[in-house]
Amino acid sequence: MRDSNGPVLGTGEGLRMGWGALSAGGLAVLAYAAQMVIGLDMPSWLFWTITGVGIAATLATVALARRQVTSANEAAKVATKKQRRAFEDMLVPLATNLEQIVSSSTRAERSPLQQQFKLAIVSLTATLVDASDARACFLEEVSGTPSGQREVKCQNSLWKGRNVAPVTTFKETSLRGKELLKLLDEGTSRFVEDVGKLHPDLQPESDSYRTYIACAVTAGNVSFGVLTVDCLQPGELHQDDVVMVEVFARMLGVALAVKR
């Protein structure tokens, strides 16, 4: 793609700049959330977790903006086509929802707001991945299960995307469930470009997806679950998508960690 007064801008480069701007915007929400919660009555580990994420978010926002926008023409393209969409469709509603969560004084007030935030994050993950058949899901860890029998489950239909329901339960007694819970315990992410290259015991039981990203949703030493997105064909998900899903997972962890 060529601007009338500027250099050639390839489609892949434009997409990378777009995701850079989107990631920067998402991280900015974390910085905003950190500023809101400073001073509230909360455990010290949560205070420093959110504050640290906010500092990192602010620095990452500046770094991404400087790295991704290299000319005035490119800055205009990114600002009008990506940042406006991000701020209007994602950042403003999420920031408002976060503000309501951290300012709520009772669990009865906070729980429905956190449920709304879960659904918003899942919907945005499915929508903003650049694939028409993307499907996102939040797998929550089931509380009260004994060691060796833990499980994560998609509760309250917290999935969005193509019109085929995902696998809703992963148990520690299976190899797939054990690997997913290990990812959650370590607070890490995993990107599998082609499930056909995995060990047979780790492959899905059907052809319902062929590539996926899974990111742990945590805050401090507290684990909540795993945010996933998958597609039907290898090559539909990319490393750039991992950054986006990780940002959403961090935002969700902050929202779920708030307790007063």
Tab-separated table of C-alpha atoms in Angstrom, residues 170 174-177 179 190 192 194-207 209-210 212:
chain	number	residue	atom	x	y	z
A	170	PHE	CA	-10.211	-29.849	31.060
A	174	SER	CA	-5.859	-36.081	31.382
A	175	LEU	CA	-2.595	-35.006	29.740
A	176	ARG	CA	-4.248	-32.039	28.030
A	177	GLY	CA	-5.751	-30.868	31.300
A	179	GLU	CA	-0.589	-29.238	30.617
A	190	ARG	CA	1.425	-20.980	24.876
A	192	VAL	CA	0.564	-23.746	19.047
A	194	ASP	CA	-0.456	-26.506	14.301
A	195	VAL	CA	-1.997	-29.007	16.736
A	196	GLY	CA	-1.233	-31.756	14.249
A	197	LYS	CA	2.425	-31.511	15.273
A	198	LEU	CA	1.674	-32.151	18.945
A	199	HIS	CA	1.928	-35.483	20.737
A	200	PRO	CA	-1.252	-37.482	19.954
A	201	ASP	CA	-2.395	-37.273	23.598
A	202	LEU	CA	-2.258	-33.461	23.410
A	203	GLN	CA	-4.209	-33.130	20.172
A	204	PRO	CA	-7.928	-32.222	20.252
A	205	GLU	CA	-10.379	-35.077	20.008
A	206	SER	CA	-11.901	-33.644	16.816
A	207	ASP	CA	-11.047	-31.176	14.054
A	209	TYR	CA	-9.576	-26.299	15.865
A	210	ARG	CA	-6.070	-26.584	14.428
A	212	TYR	CA	-4.584	-21.955	19.395
